[in-house]
Amino acid sequence: MMKYSALALVLSLSTLAQAAEIPEPEWSFELQGSVSRQEYAKGTLRTWEAVLSPAVNLGNLQLFVDAPYYNKQADFSGAVKIYGPRGRLIGQFLATKQKQFEGMGDITLGGSYALPLENDDLGITAGLTYKLDNGDAAQLLGSDSHDLSVSLDGQYTLDKLTLQTGIGHTWIDSNQNVAGNADAYLFWSAGISIKPVDGLRLGISYSDQDEPYLNAPDQAITRLSAGWDISKILTLKAGFSRYAAQDVAGQPKTETSLGVVWQL
């Protein structure tokens, strides 16, 4: 079924486009750079990441591509777990001390449609994404699977506070057919953020998902985040995440990250 996923993505986005009475396209270009460090019981995984994200806005419809490039350094022996959107586990890898990996990650094609609402404080967005498997899973650069995801996200702004929630479902077509692995996941999240001063936003969020395989540990993650808009085109971001299943071998305990977003 997954071989028709790309076609389904194009047709679905085309349907949204026709329903939206598309105006003139507005192109945008975003480049994100970040460094993160995951702490495990027996070591660390440090990741430098650059993501190129061209996009086009057609009224309420946005089409985009996310193309990541990684440099990863594993400094421990044991299982490294690879995570996708909203904390969804997409694979794992056995690493040995002082290994380094570099290259392109899995490219994602997607689109989102902001539902037209009369209330400016309320926003609801439907999303559809298709993840390729071009990244080398043996080098911690990909998940060795094609993923088709649908999602529905909402937010409500009240003065300086914003409440956020989301739910989605992913179908997996994996080249690693291991007994007990799931071929579909339900994921969800909720969060709140505050804007104490102009240009600065602080937030906390919680995300979880279905078990990726039989008797898997808890996949819940709690995240603290901060974003500072230095200018209209430049934003600094920082984050700290704590994983629920900290005592499970191969499961990260915490993750810290620092990044910059440049957008035209």
mmCIF file of C-alpha atoms in Angstrom:
data_model
loop_
_atom_site.group_PDB
_atom_site.id
_atom_site.type_symbol
_atom_site.label_atom_id
_atom_site.label_comp_id
_atom_site.label_asym_id
_atom_site.label_seq_id
_atom_site.Cartn_x
_atom_site.Cartn_y
_atom_site.Cartn_z
ATOM 1 C CA MET A 1 0.000 0.000 0.000
ATOM 2 C CA MET A 2 2.839 2.381 0.812
ATOM 3 C CA LYS A 3 4.011 2.484 -2.803
ATOM 4 C CA TYR A 4 0.954 4.655 -3.474
ATOM 5 C CA SER A 5 1.749 7.015 -0.567
ATOM 6 C CA ALA A 6 3.518 9.658 -2.655
ATOM 7 C CA LEU A 7 0.622 9.720 -5.132
ATOM 8 C CA ALA A 8 -1.876 9.965 -2.270
ATOM 9 C CA LEU A 9 0.080 12.904 -0.835
ATOM 10 C CA VAL A 10 0.022 14.792 -4.139
ATOM 11 C CA LEU A 11 -3.674 14.135 -4.738
ATOM 12 C CA SER A 12 -4.658 15.153 -1.205
ATOM 13 C CA LEU A 13 -2.698 18.396 -1.354
ATOM 14 C CA SER A 14 -4.133 19.108 -4.802
ATOM 15 C CA THR A 15 -7.648 18.689 -3.413
ATOM 16 C CA LEU A 16 -6.877 21.109 -0.595
ATOM 17 C CA ALA A 17 -5.451 23.575 -3.088
ATOM 18 C CA GLN A 18 -8.594 23.499 -5.251
ATOM 19 C CA ALA A 19 -10.811 24.016 -2.205
ATOM 20 C CA ALA A 20 -8.759 26.986 -1.056
ATOM 21 C CA GLU A 21 -9.170 29.154 -4.212
ATOM 22 C CA ILE A 22 -5.423 29.722 -4.326
ATOM 23 C CA PRO A 23 -4.045 33.270 -4.655
ATOM 24 C CA GLU A 24 -0.591 34.196 -5.909
ATOM 25 C CA PRO A 25 2.117 31.917 -4.450
ATOM 26 C CA GLU A 26 4.449 33.298 -1.770
ATOM 27 C CA TRP A 27 7.797 31.534 -1.592
ATOM 28 C CA SER A 28 9.849 31.211 1.582
ATOM 29 C CA PHE A 29 13.209 29.734 2.460
ATOM 30 C CA GLU A 30 14.257 28.504 5.910
ATOM 31 C CA LEU A 31 17.583 27.186 7.138
ATOM 32 C CA GLN A 32 17.865 25.709 10.638
ATOM 33 C CA GLY A 33 21.080 24.824 12.384
ATOM 34 C CA SER A 34 21.277 23.132 15.776
ATOM 35 C CA VAL A 35 23.409 21.056 18.081
ATOM 36 C CA SER A 36 21.901 18.600 20.563
ATOM 37 C CA ARG A 37 23.239 16.212 23.168
ATOM 38 C CA GLN A 38 21.377 13.114 24.340
ATOM 39 C CA GLU A 39 22.436 11.627 27.666
ATOM 40 C CA TYR A 40 22.204 7.841 28.031
ATOM 41 C CA ALA A 41 22.933 5.632 31.009
ATOM 42 C CA LYS A 42 26.269 4.630 29.477
ATOM 43 C CA GLY A 43 27.252 7.533 27.268
ATOM 44 C CA THR A 44 26.167 10.363 24.981
ATOM 45 C CA LEU A 45 25.049 11.031 21.423
ATOM 46 C CA ARG A 46 25.870 14.485 20.051
ATOM 47 C CA THR A 47 24.164 15.643 16.847
ATOM 48 C CA TRP A 48 24.897 18.623 14.623
ATOM 49 C CA GLU A 49 21.974 19.196 12.286
ATOM 50 C CA ALA A 50 21.275 21.531 9.361
ATOM 51 C CA VAL A 51 17.801 21.499 7.789
ATOM 52 C CA LEU A 52 16.978 23.239 4.522
ATOM 53 C CA SER A 53 13.239 23.932 4.174
ATOM 54 C CA PRO A 54 11.938 25.643 1.034
ATOM 55 C CA ALA A 55 8.183 26.268 1.066
ATOM 56 C CA VAL A 56 5.405 27.928 -0.873
ATOM 57 C CA ASN A 57 2.305 29.492 0.671
ATOM 58 C CA LEU A 58 -0.904 29.460 -1.346
ATOM 59 C CA GLY A 59 -3.338 31.268 0.870
ATOM 60 C CA ASN A 60 -4.051 28.956 3.809
ATOM 61 C CA LEU A 61 -2.193 26.102 2.150
ATOM 62 C CA GLN A 62 1.542 25.591 2.609
ATOM 63 C CA LEU A 63 3.686 23.047 0.754
ATOM 64 C CA PHE A 64 7.198 22.343 2.015
ATOM 65 C CA VAL A 65 10.263 20.120 1.866
ATOM 66 C CA ASP A 66 12.543 19.339 4.848
ATOM 67 C CA ALA A 67 16.022 18.165 3.850
ATOM 68 C CA PRO A 68 18.267 17.440 6.880
ATOM 69 C CA TYR A 69 22.034 16.935 7.010
ATOM 70 C CA TYR A 70 23.619 15.364 10.121
ATOM 71 C CA ASN A 71 26.924 14.946 11.848
ATOM 72 C CA LYS A 72 26.567 12.510 14.764
ATOM 73 C CA GLN A 73 29.093 11.428 17.383
ATOM 74 C CA ALA A 74 28.271 8.401 19.542
ATOM 75 C CA ASP A 75 30.427 8.077 22.641
ATOM 76 C CA PHE A 76 29.224 4.888 24.302
ATOM 77 C CA SER A 77 28.380 1.250 23.658
ATOM 78 C CA GLY A 78 24.775 0.170 23.376
ATOM 79 C CA ALA A 79 21.517 0.857 21.577
ATOM 80 C CA VAL A 80 20.873 4.311 20.135
ATOM 81 C CA LYS A 81 17.247 5.123 19.395
ATOM 82 C CA ILE A 82 16.237 7.373 16.510
ATOM 83 C CA TYR A 83 13.197 9.621 16.866
ATOM 84 C CA GLY A 84 10.989 11.307 14.302
ATOM 85 C CA PRO A 85 8.223 13.954 14.485
ATOM 86 C CA ARG A 86 6.756 14.572 17.939
ATOM 87 C CA GLY A 87 8.993 12.020 19.614
ATOM 88 C CA ARG A 88 7.862 9.022 17.552
ATOM 89 C CA LEU A 89 10.449 6.235 17.659
ATOM 90 C CA ILE A 90 11.491 5.238 14.135
ATOM 91 C CA GLY A 91 14.462 2.945 14.675
ATOM 92 C CA GLN A 92 17.448 1.919 16.771
ATOM 93 C CA PHE A 93 21.116 1.185 16.201
ATOM 94 C CA LEU A 94 23.903 -0.562 18.131
ATOM 95 C CA ALA A 95 26.814 1.832 18.555
ATOM 96 C CA THR A 96 30.336 1.403 19.845
ATOM 97 C CA LYS A 97 32.552 3.981 21.510
ATOM 98 C CA GLN A 98 33.790 7.022 19.576
ATOM 99 C CA LYS A 99 31.898 6.472 16.329
ATOM 100 C CA GLN A 100 31.068 9.317 13.972
ATOM 101 C CA PHE A 101 28.478 9.483 11.181
ATOM 102 C CA GLU A 102 27.811 12.219 8.626
ATOM 103 C CA GLY A 103 25.478 12.644 5.671
ATOM 104 C CA MET A 104 21.962 13.407 4.436
ATOM 105 C CA GLY A 105 19.018 12.351 6.562
ATOM 106 C CA ASP A 106 15.551 11.264 5.463
ATOM 107 C CA ILE A 107 13.835 13.941 3.357
ATOM 108 C CA THR A 108 10.216 14.844 4.183
ATOM 109 C CA LEU A 109 7.620 16.182 1.737
ATOM 110 C CA GLY A 110 4.546 17.742 3.242
ATOM 111 C CA GLY A 111 1.750 20.234 3.351
ATOM 112 C CA SER A 112 -0.491 21.925 5.884
ATOM 113 C CA TYR A 113 -3.808 23.705 5.606
ATOM 114 C CA ALA A 114 -4.937 26.333 8.114
ATOM 115 C CA LEU A 115 -8.701 26.133 8.442
ATOM 116 C CA PRO A 116 -10.369 29.541 7.859
ATOM 117 C CA LEU A 117 -11.955 30.598 11.163
ATOM 118 C CA GLU A 118 -13.756 33.756 12.281
ATOM 119 C CA ASN A 119 -11.937 33.753 15.644
ATOM 120 C CA ASP A 120 -8.418 35.175 15.194
ATOM 121 C CA ASP A 121 -7.323 33.751 18.568
ATOM 122 C CA LEU A 122 -8.070 30.174 17.484
ATOM 123 C CA GLY A 123 -6.031 28.249 14.918
ATOM 124 C CA ILE A 124 -6.567 24.724 13.553
ATOM 125 C CA THR A 125 -4.192 23.165 11.028
ATOM 126 C CA ALA A 126 -4.441 19.867 9.152
ATOM 127 C CA GLY A 127 -1.173 18.309 8.009
ATOM 128 C CA LEU A 128 -0.010 15.565 5.670
ATOM 129 C CA THR A 129 3.629 14.427 5.311
ATOM 130 C CA TYR A 130 5.537 11.696 3.508
ATOM 131 C CA LYS A 131 9.023 10.744 4.730
ATOM 132 C CA LEU A 132 11.475 9.106 2.353
ATOM 133 C CA ASP A 133 14.132 6.548 3.338
ATOM 134 C CA ASN A 134 17.152 8.083 1.594
ATOM 135 C CA GLY A 135 19.154 8.416 4.849
ATOM 136 C CA ASP A 136 21.554 5.578 5.729
ATOM 137 C CA ALA A 137 20.016 3.833 8.741
ATOM 138 C CA ALA A 138 23.255 1.936 9.416
ATOM 139 C CA GLN A 139 24.948 5.327 9.928
ATOM 140 C CA LEU A 140 22.219 6.764 12.224
ATOM 141 C CA LEU A 141 21.086 9.040 9.381
ATOM 142 C CA GLY A 142 17.682 7.494 8.604
ATOM 143 C CA SER A 143 15.036 5.050 9.752
ATOM 144 C CA ASP A 144 15.036 2.632 6.784
ATOM 145 C CA SER A 145 11.303 3.189 6.279
ATOM 146 C CA HIS A 146 8.728 5.197 4.337
ATOM 147 C CA ASP A 147 6.311 7.037 6.643
ATOM 148 C CA LEU A 148 2.957 8.587 5.741
ATOM 149 C CA SER A 149 1.531 10.836 8.490
ATOM 150 C CA VAL A 150 -1.666 12.815 8.984
ATOM 151 C CA SER A 151 -2.106 15.274 11.838
ATOM 152 C CA LEU A 152 -4.470 17.835 13.294
ATOM 153 C CA ASP A 153 -3.051 20.649 15.439
ATOM 154 C CA GLY A 154 -4.802 23.416 17.290
ATOM 155 C CA GLN A 155 -3.836 26.464 19.306
ATOM 156 C CA TYR A 156 -5.672 29.132 21.274
ATOM 157 C CA THR A 157 -4.099 32.459 22.234
ATOM 158 C CA LEU A 158 -5.235 34.375 25.289
ATOM 159 C CA ASP A 159 -3.273 37.588 25.715
ATOM 160 C CA LYS A 160 0.340 36.416 26.259
ATOM 161 C CA LEU A 161 -0.552 32.722 26.722
ATOM 162 C CA THR A 162 -0.948 30.156 23.939
ATOM 163 C CA LEU A 163 -2.420 26.687 24.468
ATOM 164 C CA GLN A 164 -1.428 24.009 21.947
ATOM 165 C CA THR A 165 -2.529 20.470 21.258
ATOM 166 C CA GLY A 166 -2.152 17.956 18.469
ATOM 167 C CA ILE A 167 -2.906 14.411 17.409
ATOM 168 C CA GLY A 168 -1.860 12.344 14.424
ATOM 169 C CA HIS A 169 -1.364 8.924 12.914
ATOM 170 C CA THR A 170 1.583 7.467 10.990
ATOM 171 C CA TRP A 171 1.706 4.432 8.731
ATOM 172 C CA ILE A 172 5.102 2.736 8.408
ATOM 173 C CA ASP A 173 6.513 0.723 5.518
ATOM 174 C CA SER A 174 9.788 -0.515 6.954
ATOM 175 C CA ASN A 175 12.580 -2.548 5.411
ATOM 176 C CA GLN A 176 13.254 -3.980 8.881
ATOM 177 C CA ASN A 177 10.423 -6.461 9.343
ATOM 178 C CA VAL A 178 11.051 -7.510 12.931
ATOM 179 C CA ALA A 179 8.482 -9.621 14.780
ATOM 180 C CA GLY A 180 6.543 -7.481 17.250
ATOM 181 C CA ASN A 181 7.173 -4.154 15.459
ATOM 182 C CA ALA A 182 4.101 -2.028 14.788
ATOM 183 C CA ASP A 183 3.363 -0.768 11.272
ATOM 184 C CA ALA A 184 1.314 2.224 12.462
ATOM 185 C CA TYR A 185 1.437 4.664 15.375
ATOM 186 C CA LEU A 186 -0.912 7.123 17.018
ATOM 187 C CA PHE A 187 0.875 10.164 18.486
ATOM 188 C CA TRP A 188 -0.345 13.162 20.450
ATOM 189 C CA SER A 189 0.944 16.255 22.262
ATOM 190 C CA ALA A 190 -0.132 19.194 24.423
ATOM 191 C CA GLY A 191 1.652 22.319 25.574
ATOM 192 C CA ILE A 192 1.503 25.896 26.778
ATOM 193 C CA SER A 193 3.712 28.870 26.001
ATOM 194 C CA ILE A 194 4.003 32.422 27.277
ATOM 195 C CA LYS A 195 5.380 35.586 25.710
ATOM 196 C CA PRO A 196 6.679 37.639 28.676
ATOM 197 C CA VAL A 197 8.171 40.333 26.420
ATOM 198 C CA ASP A 198 8.076 41.020 22.696
ATOM 199 C CA GLY A 199 10.305 38.619 20.779
ATOM 200 C CA LEU A 200 10.705 36.083 23.597
ATOM 201 C CA ARG A 201 8.616 32.920 23.997
ATOM 202 C CA LEU A 202 8.909 30.267 26.722
ATOM 203 C CA GLY A 203 7.054 26.957 26.620
ATOM 204 C CA ILE A 204 6.518 23.512 28.049
ATOM 205 C CA SER A 205 5.021 20.554 26.184
ATOM 206 C CA TYR A 206 4.298 16.862 26.602
ATOM 207 C CA SER A 207 4.210 14.273 23.800
ATOM 208 C CA ASP A 208 3.567 10.543 23.685
ATOM 209 C CA GLN A 209 2.768 7.769 21.209
ATOM 210 C CA ASP A 210 1.609 4.182 20.881
ATOM 211 C CA GLU A 211 4.089 1.394 21.519
ATOM 212 C CA PRO A 212 6.450 1.059 18.512
ATOM 213 C CA TYR A 213 7.006 -2.611 19.306
ATOM 214 C CA LEU A 214 5.749 -5.257 21.726
ATOM 215 C CA ASN A 215 6.295 -4.342 25.407
ATOM 216 C CA ALA A 216 8.153 -1.149 24.466
ATOM 217 C CA PRO A 217 9.037 1.317 27.257
ATOM 218 C CA ASP A 218 7.044 4.499 27.817
ATOM 219 C CA GLN A 219 7.657 6.897 24.895
ATOM 220 C CA ALA A 220 6.508 10.058 26.710
ATOM 221 C CA ILE A 221 8.733 13.150 26.538
ATOM 222 C CA THR A 222 8.461 16.442 28.462
ATOM 223 C CA ARG A 223 10.091 19.454 26.772
ATOM 224 C CA LEU A 224 11.043 22.944 27.917
ATOM 225 C CA SER A 225 11.693 25.428 25.117
ATOM 226 C CA ALA A 226 12.706 29.034 24.553
ATOM 227 C CA GLY A 227 12.730 31.145 21.400
ATOM 228 C CA TRP A 228 14.110 34.657 20.895
ATOM 229 C CA ASP A 229 13.336 36.614 17.729
ATOM 230 C CA ILE A 230 16.488 38.627 17.188
ATOM 231 C CA SER A 231 15.066 40.091 13.982
ATOM 232 C CA LYS A 232 12.365 39.336 11.425
ATOM 233 C CA ILE A 233 14.589 36.749 9.751
ATOM 234 C CA LEU A 234 16.672 35.372 12.645
ATOM 235 C CA THR A 235 15.538 33.361 15.697
ATOM 236 C CA LEU A 236 17.547 31.676 18.448
ATOM 237 C CA LYS A 237 16.104 28.513 20.007
ATOM 238 C CA ALA A 238 16.997 26.392 23.034
ATOM 239 C CA GLY A 239 15.413 23.296 24.557
ATOM 240 C CA PHE A 240 15.618 20.670 27.252
ATOM 241 C CA SER A 241 13.787 17.321 27.108
ATOM 242 C CA ARG A 242 13.311 14.627 29.735
ATOM 243 C CA TYR A 243 12.283 11.111 28.702
ATOM 244 C CA ALA A 244 9.834 9.155 30.853
ATOM 245 C CA ALA A 245 11.565 5.744 30.609
ATOM 246 C CA GLN A 246 14.983 6.815 31.890
ATOM 247 C CA ASP A 247 15.956 3.469 33.386
ATOM 248 C CA VAL A 248 15.539 1.497 30.145
ATOM 249 C CA ALA A 249 18.746 0.474 28.376
ATOM 250 C CA GLY A 250 19.175 2.366 25.132
ATOM 251 C CA GLN A 251 16.525 4.963 26.035
ATOM 252 C CA PRO A 252 17.785 8.567 26.372
ATOM 253 C CA LYS A 253 17.496 10.183 29.780
ATOM 254 C CA THR A 254 17.660 13.835 28.729
ATOM 255 C CA GLU A 255 18.374 15.948 25.681
ATOM 256 C CA THR A 256 19.627 19.539 25.460
ATOM 257 C CA SER A 257 19.671 21.568 22.258
ATOM 258 C CA LEU A 258 20.634 24.989 20.939
ATOM 259 C CA GLY A 259 19.834 26.253 17.478
ATOM 260 C CA VAL A 260 19.276 29.142 15.103
ATOM 261 C CA VAL A 261 16.610 29.635 12.418
ATOM 262 C CA TRP A 262 17.167 31.910 9.412
ATOM 263 C CA GLN A 263 14.137 32.607 7.217
ATOM 264 C CA LEU A 264 13.570 34.665 4.081
#
